[in-house]
Amino acid sequence: MEDLKRLEEFQAKIDAGEKIEPKDWMPDAYRKNLIRMMSQHAHSEIVGMLPEGNWIQRAPSLRRKLIATAKVQDEAGHGLYLYSAAETLGASREELLEALHNGKAKYSSIFNYPTLTWADMGAVGWLVDGAAMVNQVSLIGTSYGPYSRAMVRICREEAFHNRQGYEIIAELCNGTEEQKEMAQDALNRWWWPSIMMFGPSDADSPHSEQALKWGIKAEGNDSLRQKFITMTVPQAHARGLTIPDPDLKYNEETKQWEFGEVDWDEFFNVIKGNGIMNRKRLKDRNAAHDNGKWVRDAAAAYALKKKTKVA
Amino acid sequence: MYTDEIKEAQKEYLLRLADDRMILSQRLSELCGHGPILEEDIALTNISLDLLGQAKLYYEKVAELSDEEVTADDWVFFRDEREYWNVLLVELDNEDFAHTIVKQLIFDVFEILLYGEMINSKDADLKAIAEKSIKETKYHLRHSHEWMLRLGGGTEESNRRLRDAIEFLWQYTGELFYTDEVDDILVGAGIAPDVSKFRDEYYKTLNKILVESELEEMDPNVWMQSGGRDGRHTEYMGHILATMQYLPRSMPDAQW
């Protein structure tokens, strides 16, 4: 009875657009749903460092190398905020990482695709960060305070990454034939996976409905996907690039770009671990963690010694 | 205006400074996403970024001093290993976190002393770069120093790994003090610091940190490796450049 009343008050607060803060009462399912979302988001940031880190050493100019390095550093920073934000819900970074490393937790499936050419650094910034940004701008409106505030800061940096990615693509499109082909090829490979980043259609998305009711998500998958497509198609056309979707057409009435059938079979398979890079990404994350154990142990032992000395 | 002799010496000198930082940055960037803890991914990437920024400033100045139409990028992407002048230390393999930290420490202590002198350079650009860089270097040294204490005073394993690292890397410290006529000309003109002046202080500082880190002092007067300043590198160097340079070299007409 008590719980029902608290639940009503909780829902009323959300409906009134107020933020929920760490010390406020919240239903267990709300807490769990948020931990799941925020940790997936944090994991995506740190796994996402791998496909981009793959190109830092090969960036083709000093300027590009500086930008690429700074960008991957930003992703690490985002990971750190998000793990800290998730800690306000009582989930420790260690347990969240453990779930990532043993394969129980998910991260954005997009990072299970390989970065094959330099143009992929452009495509990842332009499309992947672009899609992430559309999603994250909407998450500024999330009902959980710490998550919302983390999003404000992260979105600012993602907007920057998105512009830099597009700039790489633009530079390639202005370049030699070979460079143009490289840009088109990257778009061909990254377009559909980027569209899939918004998750399955709301009708097939298991977490969507409750997440919307509680204001965890502010907008559904389909509407965010449409926003991204309508924003991105003209950017591709402006550079003379072709979107790899023969069914793509502009609807004069709705002012939206309508798109073809998404291959959800591929999406669910990559989520299940059958993407070309799934194993390698987890192997690299695990290796970094395992190889770093002696370092973390040393730091802990040193801190303990210092503490005992003071005491 | 500088004489041609000074100008040539300066180009050579700047390339040495640039190459040291470029290759060390490149090595550090390999660790991005593979650090022992997220905070270290951020810290090591940041250090890599600072070094890259410093290298860029030096390469740009070399390009300015050149009579031909060259850019900073040309120096980075279109020279072979026999034309790279970095010390051997910076090209060595990352091995493990202890090697990374010791390598950084060896470099950071030197850099602090070098920049501490270079801020008095008569060359305005060099002075400005030194003033900017010394601030970054203070952070780098604090980072490597703090980790020395933790690894040395942490566990048996971390102490052993740290000892292995210093015992191996020590032979690469001597080359930091390599000088030839390039230095003679620039030291004479008040442009470059005289590194021999702070050699004793350098080894004293390093040894002090080693002792604080529960390691034995090391002897500065042992056999030291050299060759980098003459383009005689380790076998690692060719692989570093192959990775770093392949794209601009495979499409030399392209802009990026």
Coordinates of C-alpha atoms in Angstrom, one line a residue, chain A:
Chain A
M1 CA 0.0 0.0 0.0
E2 CA 2.8 2.3 1.1
D3 CA 4.7 1.4 -2.1
L4 CA 1.8 2.1 -4.3
K5 CA 1.4 5.6 -2.9
R6 CA 5.2 6.3 -3.3
L7 CA 4.9 5.0 -6.9
E8 CA 2.1 7.4 -7.6
E9 CA 4.1 10.3 -6.2
F10 CA 7.2 9.2 -8.1
Q11 CA 5.1 9.1 -11.4
A12 CA 3.6 12.5 -10.6
K13 CA 7.0 14.0 -10.2
I14 CA 8.2 12.6 -13.5
D15 CA 5.0 13.7 -15.3
A16 CA 5.6 17.2 -13.9
G17 CA 9.0 17.2 -15.5
E18 CA 11.0 17.1 -12.3
K19 CA 14.3 15.3 -12.1
I20 CA 14.8 12.3 -9.8
E21 CA 18.0 12.6 -7.7
P22 CA 20.2 9.8 -6.2
K23 CA 18.7 10.1 -2.7
D24 CA 15.1 10.2 -3.9
W25 CA 12.9 7.1 -3.6
M26 CA 12.6 5.2 -6.8
P27 CA 11.2 1.8 -7.8
D28 CA 13.7 -1.0 -8.2
A29 CA 12.8 -1.5 -11.8
Y30 CA 13.6 2.2 -12.5
R31 CA 17.0 1.8 -10.8
K32 CA 17.7 -1.4 -12.7
N33 CA 16.6 0.0 -16.0
L34 CA 18.8 3.1 -15.6
I35 CA 21.9 1.1 -14.5
R36 CA 21.4 -1.1 -17.5
M37 CA 21.2 1.9 -19.9
M38 CA 23.9 4.0 -18.3
S39 CA 26.4 1.2 -18.0
Q40 CA 25.7 0.2 -21.7
H41 CA 26.4 3.7 -22.6
A42 CA 29.6 3.8 -20.5
H43 CA 30.7 0.5 -22.0
S44 CA 30.0 1.8 -25.5
E45 CA 32.3 4.8 -24.8
I46 CA 35.3 2.6 -23.8
V47 CA 34.8 -0.1 -26.3
G48 CA 34.4 2.6 -28.9
M49 CA 37.9 3.8 -28.1
L50 CA 39.2 0.6 -29.8
P51 CA 38.0 1.0 -33.4
E52 CA 39.1 4.6 -33.4
G53 CA 42.3 4.0 -31.5
N54 CA 43.0 1.6 -34.3
W55 CA 43.7 4.6 -36.5
I56 CA 45.5 7.1 -34.3
Q57 CA 48.9 5.7 -35.2
R58 CA 48.1 5.8 -38.9
A59 CA 46.4 9.3 -39.0
P60 CA 47.7 10.9 -42.2
S61 CA 48.7 14.3 -40.9
L62 CA 49.8 15.9 -37.7
R63 CA 46.5 17.8 -37.5
R64 CA 44.4 14.7 -38.0
K65 CA 46.5 12.8 -35.5
L66 CA 46.0 15.5 -32.8
I67 CA 42.2 15.6 -33.4
A68 CA 41.9 11.8 -33.4
T69 CA 43.9 11.5 -30.2
A70 CA 41.9 14.2 -28.5
K71 CA 38.7 12.6 -29.6
V72 CA 39.5 9.2 -28.2
Q73 CA 40.6 10.8 -25.0
D74 CA 37.2 12.5 -24.9
E75 CA 35.5 9.1 -25.2
A76 CA 37.5 7.8 -22.2
G77 CA 36.4 10.9 -20.3
H78 CA 32.7 10.2 -21.2
G79 CA 33.2 6.6 -20.0
L80 CA 34.4 8.0 -16.7
Y81 CA 31.5 10.4 -16.2
L82 CA 29.0 7.7 -17.0
Y83 CA 30.5 5.1 -14.7
S84 CA 30.5 7.8 -12.0
A85 CA 26.9 8.7 -12.8
A86 CA 25.9 5.0 -12.6
E87 CA 27.7 4.8 -9.2
T88 CA 25.1 7.2 -7.8
L89 CA 22.6 4.3 -8.3
G90 CA 24.7 2.0 -6.2
A91 CA 26.5 0.1 -9.0
S92 CA 30.2 0.1 -8.7
R93 CA 32.5 0.5 -11.6
E94 CA 34.2 -2.9 -10.8
E95 CA 30.9 -4.8 -11.0
L96 CA 29.9 -3.0 -14.2
L97 CA 33.2 -3.7 -15.8
E98 CA 33.0 -7.3 -14.7
A99 CA 29.7 -7.6 -16.5
L100 CA 31.2 -6.1 -19.7
H101 CA 34.2 -8.4 -19.6
N102 CA 32.3 -11.6 -19.0
G103 CA 29.9 -10.7 -21.9
K104 CA 26.8 -10.3 -19.7
A105 CA 26.5 -6.5 -20.4
K106 CA 26.0 -5.0 -23.8
Y107 CA 27.6 -2.1 -25.5
S108 CA 26.6 -0.4 -28.7
S109 CA 26.7 -3.0 -31.5
I110 CA 28.1 -0.5 -33.9
F111 CA 31.6 -1.1 -32.4
N112 CA 31.5 -4.7 -33.6
Y113 CA 32.1 -3.4 -37.1
P114 CA 35.7 -2.9 -38.2
T115 CA 37.4 0.4 -39.1
L116 CA 39.1 -0.6 -42.4
T117 CA 40.2 2.7 -44.0
W118 CA 41.0 6.2 -42.9
A119 CA 37.6 7.2 -44.3
D120 CA 36.1 5.1 -41.5
M121 CA 37.4 7.7 -39.0
G122 CA 35.3 10.2 -40.9
A123 CA 32.3 7.9 -41.1
V124 CA 32.4 7.1 -37.4
G125 CA 32.5 10.7 -36.4
W126 CA 29.9 11.8 -38.9
L127 CA 27.4 8.9 -38.7
V128 CA 28.1 7.0 -35.5
D129 CA 28.7 10.1 -33.3
G130 CA 25.9 11.8 -35.3
A131 CA 23.4 9.1 -34.4
A132 CA 24.7 8.9 -30.8
M133 CA 24.2 12.7 -30.5
V134 CA 20.6 12.6 -31.7
N135 CA 20.0 10.0 -29.1
Q136 CA 21.9 11.8 -26.4
V137 CA 20.4 15.2 -27.0
S138 CA 17.0 13.5 -26.4
L139 CA 18.5 12.0 -23.2
I140 CA 19.2 15.4 -21.8
G141 CA 15.5 15.2 -21.0
T142 CA 15.8 12.0 -19.1
S143 CA 14.2 11.9 -15.7
Y144 CA 17.3 10.9 -13.8
G145 CA 19.3 14.0 -12.8
P146 CA 22.9 12.8 -12.9
Y147 CA 22.4 11.1 -16.3
S148 CA 20.8 14.2 -17.7
R149 CA 23.6 16.4 -16.5
A150 CA 26.3 14.0 -17.9
M151 CA 24.5 14.2 -21.2
V152 CA 24.7 18.0 -21.4
R153 CA 28.5 17.8 -21.2
I154 CA 28.9 14.8 -23.4
C155 CA 26.6 16.2 -26.2
R156 CA 28.8 19.3 -26.4
E157 CA 31.8 17.2 -27.2
E158 CA 29.9 14.8 -29.5
A159 CA 28.8 17.7 -31.6
F160 CA 32.4 18.6 -32.0
H161 CA 33.3 15.0 -33.0
N162 CA 30.5 14.9 -35.4
R163 CA 31.7 18.0 -37.2
Q164 CA 35.3 16.7 -37.3
G165 CA 34.1 13.4 -38.8
Y166 CA 32.1 15.2 -41.4
E167 CA 35.1 17.4 -42.2
I168 CA 37.3 14.3 -42.8
I169 CA 34.6 13.0 -45.3
A170 CA 34.3 16.4 -46.9
E171 CA 38.1 16.6 -47.4
L172 CA 38.1 13.2 -49.0
C173 CA 35.2 14.1 -51.3
N174 CA 37.2 17.2 -52.4
G175 CA 40.3 15.0 -53.0
T176 CA 41.6 12.5 -55.5
E177 CA 39.4 9.8 -57.1
E178 CA 40.8 7.3 -54.8
Q179 CA 39.9 9.4 -51.8
K180 CA 36.3 9.9 -53.0
E181 CA 35.9 6.2 -53.5
M182 CA 37.2 5.7 -50.0
A183 CA 34.6 8.1 -48.6
Q184 CA 31.7 6.4 -50.5
D185 CA 32.9 3.0 -49.5
A186 CA 32.9 4.0 -45.8
L187 CA 29.4 5.4 -46.2
N188 CA 28.2 2.2 -47.8
R189 CA 29.5 0.1 -44.9
W190 CA 28.5 2.4 -42.0
W191 CA 25.1 3.7 -43.1
W192 CA 22.9 0.7 -42.1
P193 CA 24.7 -0.1 -38.9
S194 CA 24.3 3.6 -37.9
I195 CA 20.6 3.4 -38.5
M196 CA 20.4 0.3 -36.4
M197 CA 22.0 2.1 -33.5
F198 CA 18.6 3.5 -32.5
G199 CA 17.5 -0.1 -31.7
P200 CA 14.6 -2.1 -33.0
S201 CA 11.3 -0.5 -33.9
D202 CA 9.4 0.6 -30.7
A203 CA 6.9 -2.2 -31.3
D204 CA 9.7 -4.8 -31.0
S205 CA 11.8 -3.0 -28.3
P206 CA 11.4 -4.8 -25.0
H207 CA 12.4 -1.9 -22.8
S208 CA 11.0 1.0 -24.7
E209 CA 7.5 1.4 -23.3
Q210 CA 8.3 1.4 -19.6
A211 CA 11.4 3.6 -20.2
L212 CA 9.2 6.2 -21.9
K213 CA 6.6 6.1 -19.1
W214 CA 9.2 6.8 -16.5
G215 CA 10.9 9.4 -18.6
I216 CA 14.1 7.5 -18.7
K217 CA 13.9 7.8 -22.4
A218 CA 12.4 11.0 -23.7
E219 CA 11.7 9.8 -27.2
G220 CA 11.1 6.5 -29.0
N221 CA 13.6 4.7 -31.2
D222 CA 11.7 5.2 -34.5
S223 CA 11.3 8.9 -34.1
L224 CA 15.0 9.4 -33.2
R225 CA 16.0 7.3 -36.2
Q226 CA 13.9 9.4 -38.5
K227 CA 15.4 12.6 -37.1
F228 CA 18.9 11.2 -37.8
I229 CA 18.1 10.2 -41.3
T230 CA 16.4 13.5 -42.2
M231 CA 19.4 15.3 -40.8
T232 CA 22.1 13.2 -42.5
V233 CA 20.8 12.5 -46.0
P234 CA 21.3 16.1 -47.2
Q235 CA 24.8 16.2 -45.7
A236 CA 25.7 13.2 -47.9
H237 CA 24.2 14.7 -51.0
A238 CA 26.0 18.0 -50.4
R239 CA 29.3 16.1 -50.8
G240 CA 28.1 14.1 -53.8
L241 CA 27.8 10.9 -51.9
T242 CA 25.1 8.3 -52.5
I243 CA 23.2 6.8 -49.6
P244 CA 23.2 3.0 -50.1
D245 CA 19.5 2.6 -49.9
P246 CA 17.6 2.2 -53.3
D247 CA 14.3 2.8 -51.5
L248 CA 15.3 6.2 -50.1
K249 CA 12.9 8.9 -51.1
Y250 CA 11.8 12.3 -50.0
N251 CA 8.2 12.7 -48.9
E252 CA 7.1 16.3 -49.8
E253 CA 4.2 16.2 -47.4
T254 CA 6.0 15.1 -44.3
K255 CA 9.3 16.7 -45.3
Q256 CA 11.0 13.5 -44.2
W257 CA 13.3 11.1 -46.0
E258 CA 11.6 7.7 -46.1
F259 CA 14.0 4.7 -46.0
G260 CA 14.0 1.1 -47.0
E261 CA 13.9 -2.2 -45.0
V262 CA 16.5 -2.5 -42.2
D263 CA 18.1 -5.9 -42.0
W264 CA 17.2 -6.6 -38.3
D265 CA 18.4 -10.2 -38.7
E266 CA 22.0 -8.7 -38.9
F267 CA 21.3 -6.4 -36.0
F268 CA 20.1 -9.2 -33.7
N269 CA 23.0 -11.4 -34.8
V270 CA 25.6 -8.8 -34.0
I271 CA 24.0 -8.2 -30.6
K272 CA 24.2 -11.9 -30.0
G273 CA 27.9 -11.8 -30.5
N274 CA 28.2 -12.8 -34.1
G275 CA 29.6 -9.5 -35.4
I276 CA 32.9 -9.6 -37.1
M277 CA 34.7 -7.8 -34.3
N278 CA 32.7 -8.9 -31.2
R279 CA 35.3 -11.4 -30.0
K280 CA 38.2 -9.2 -30.7
R281 CA 36.7 -6.2 -28.8
L282 CA 36.0 -8.3 -25.7
K283 CA 39.4 -10.0 -26.0
D284 CA 41.1 -6.6 -26.1
R285 CA 39.1 -5.2 -23.2
N286 CA 39.8 -8.3 -21.1
A287 CA 43.5 -8.2 -22.0
A288 CA 43.8 -4.6 -20.9
H289 CA 42.0 -5.3 -17.7
D290 CA 43.9 -8.5 -16.9
N291 CA 47.3 -7.1 -17.8
G292 CA 46.5 -4.1 -15.6
K293 CA 45.7 -6.1 -12.6
W294 CA 49.2 -6.0 -11.1
V295 CA 49.2 -2.2 -11.6
R296 CA 45.9 -1.8 -9.8
D297 CA 47.1 -4.2 -7.0
A298 CA 50.2 -2.2 -6.6
A299 CA 48.3 1.1 -6.3
A300 CA 46.0 -0.4 -3.7
A301 CA 48.8 -2.0 -1.7
Y302 CA 50.7 1.3 -1.8
A303 CA 47.6 3.3 -0.6
L304 CA 47.1 0.8 2.2
K305 CA 50.7 1.1 3.4
K306 CA 50.5 4.9 3.4
K307 CA 47.3 4.7 5.4
T308 CA 48.7 2.3 7.9
K309 CA 51.8 4.5 8.3
V310 CA 49.6 7.6 9.0
A311 CA 47.5 5.7 11.5

